[in-house]
Amino acid sequence: MPDTTYPAPAGFSTNPRPPITLNPVQSNRIGAIGYDPASKTLAVQFKAGARAIYHYPGVEPETFEEFRAAKSLGTYFGQNLQ
């Protein structure tokens, strides 16, 4: 099994989130995604559950473009972003 290292999760913040426009995507797990390049924040809305929007800080623009262009958004997310 490959050695996979993920960054530590960001702590809870009371700072306001940047306004990020969500765009619907074709995915079994993910309903919509958006990105704010100024703060390098990825926004993901999942199809399951309450459809809450999750924000992931520190995502490089190249990573977002790879994610957006991935054949399977759910697989890319699971292997590279969570």
Coordinates of C-alpha atoms in Angstrom, one line a residue:
M1 CA 0.0 0.0 0.0
P2 CA 1.4 3.4 -0.9
D3 CA 2.4 5.8 1.9
T4 CA -0.2 8.5 1.7
T5 CA 0.3 11.6 3.9
Y6 CA -2.5 14.1 4.3
P7 CA -2.2 17.6 5.8
A8 CA -3.7 18.2 9.2
P9 CA -7.3 19.4 9.1
A10 CA -7.7 23.2 9.5
G11 CA -9.1 24.2 12.9
F12 CA -12.5 25.7 13.3
S13 CA -12.5 29.3 12.4
T14 CA -15.0 32.1 13.2
N15 CA -13.6 34.2 10.3
P16 CA -16.1 34.7 7.5
R17 CA -15.7 32.4 4.5
P18 CA -15.1 34.0 1.1
P19 CA -18.1 34.1 -1.2
I20 CA -17.6 31.3 -3.6
T21 CA -19.9 30.6 -6.5
L22 CA -20.7 26.9 -6.8
N23 CA -21.0 25.3 -10.2
P24 CA -23.0 22.0 -10.6
V25 CA -20.8 19.0 -11.7
Q26 CA -21.5 15.5 -13.0
S27 CA -20.6 13.2 -10.2
N28 CA -22.2 10.5 -8.1
R29 CA -20.9 11.9 -4.8
I30 CA -20.4 15.7 -5.4
G31 CA -23.1 18.1 -6.4
A32 CA -21.2 21.3 -7.0
I33 CA -17.8 22.8 -6.6
G34 CA -16.2 26.3 -6.5
Y35 CA -12.9 28.0 -5.9
D36 CA -11.6 31.3 -4.6
P37 CA -8.1 31.8 -6.0
A38 CA -7.4 34.8 -3.7
S39 CA -7.7 32.7 -0.5
K40 CA -7.0 29.4 -2.2
T41 CA -10.2 28.0 -0.8
L42 CA -12.1 25.1 -2.4
A43 CA -15.8 24.8 -1.8
V44 CA -17.5 21.4 -2.2
Q45 CA -21.2 20.5 -1.8
F46 CA -21.8 16.8 -1.5
K47 CA -25.0 15.1 -2.7
A48 CA -25.4 13.0 0.5
G49 CA -26.7 14.3 3.8
A50 CA -27.8 17.9 4.3
R51 CA -25.9 19.1 1.2
A52 CA -23.8 21.3 3.4
I53 CA -21.0 23.3 1.7
Y54 CA -17.5 22.3 3.0
H55 CA -14.5 24.7 2.6
Y56 CA -11.0 23.5 2.2
P57 CA -8.3 26.2 2.6
G58 CA -4.8 26.0 1.1
V59 CA -5.8 24.4 -2.2
E60 CA -3.4 25.4 -5.0
P61 CA -4.9 26.6 -8.3
E62 CA -3.3 23.8 -10.1
T63 CA -4.9 21.2 -7.8
F64 CA -8.3 22.8 -8.3
E65 CA -7.9 22.6 -12.1
E66 CA -6.8 18.9 -11.8
F67 CA -9.8 18.3 -9.6
R68 CA -12.2 20.1 -11.9
A69 CA -10.9 18.2 -15.0
A70 CA -10.7 14.7 -13.3
K71 CA -12.6 11.9 -14.9
S72 CA -14.0 11.0 -11.5
L73 CA -14.4 13.9 -9.1
G74 CA -15.2 11.6 -6.2
T75 CA -12.1 9.5 -6.7
Y76 CA -9.8 12.5 -7.2
F77 CA -11.3 14.1 -4.0
G78 CA -10.8 11.0 -2.0
Q79 CA -7.2 10.5 -3.2
N80 CA -6.0 14.1 -3.2
L81 CA -8.1 16.4 -1.2
Q82 CA -9.7 14.9 1.9

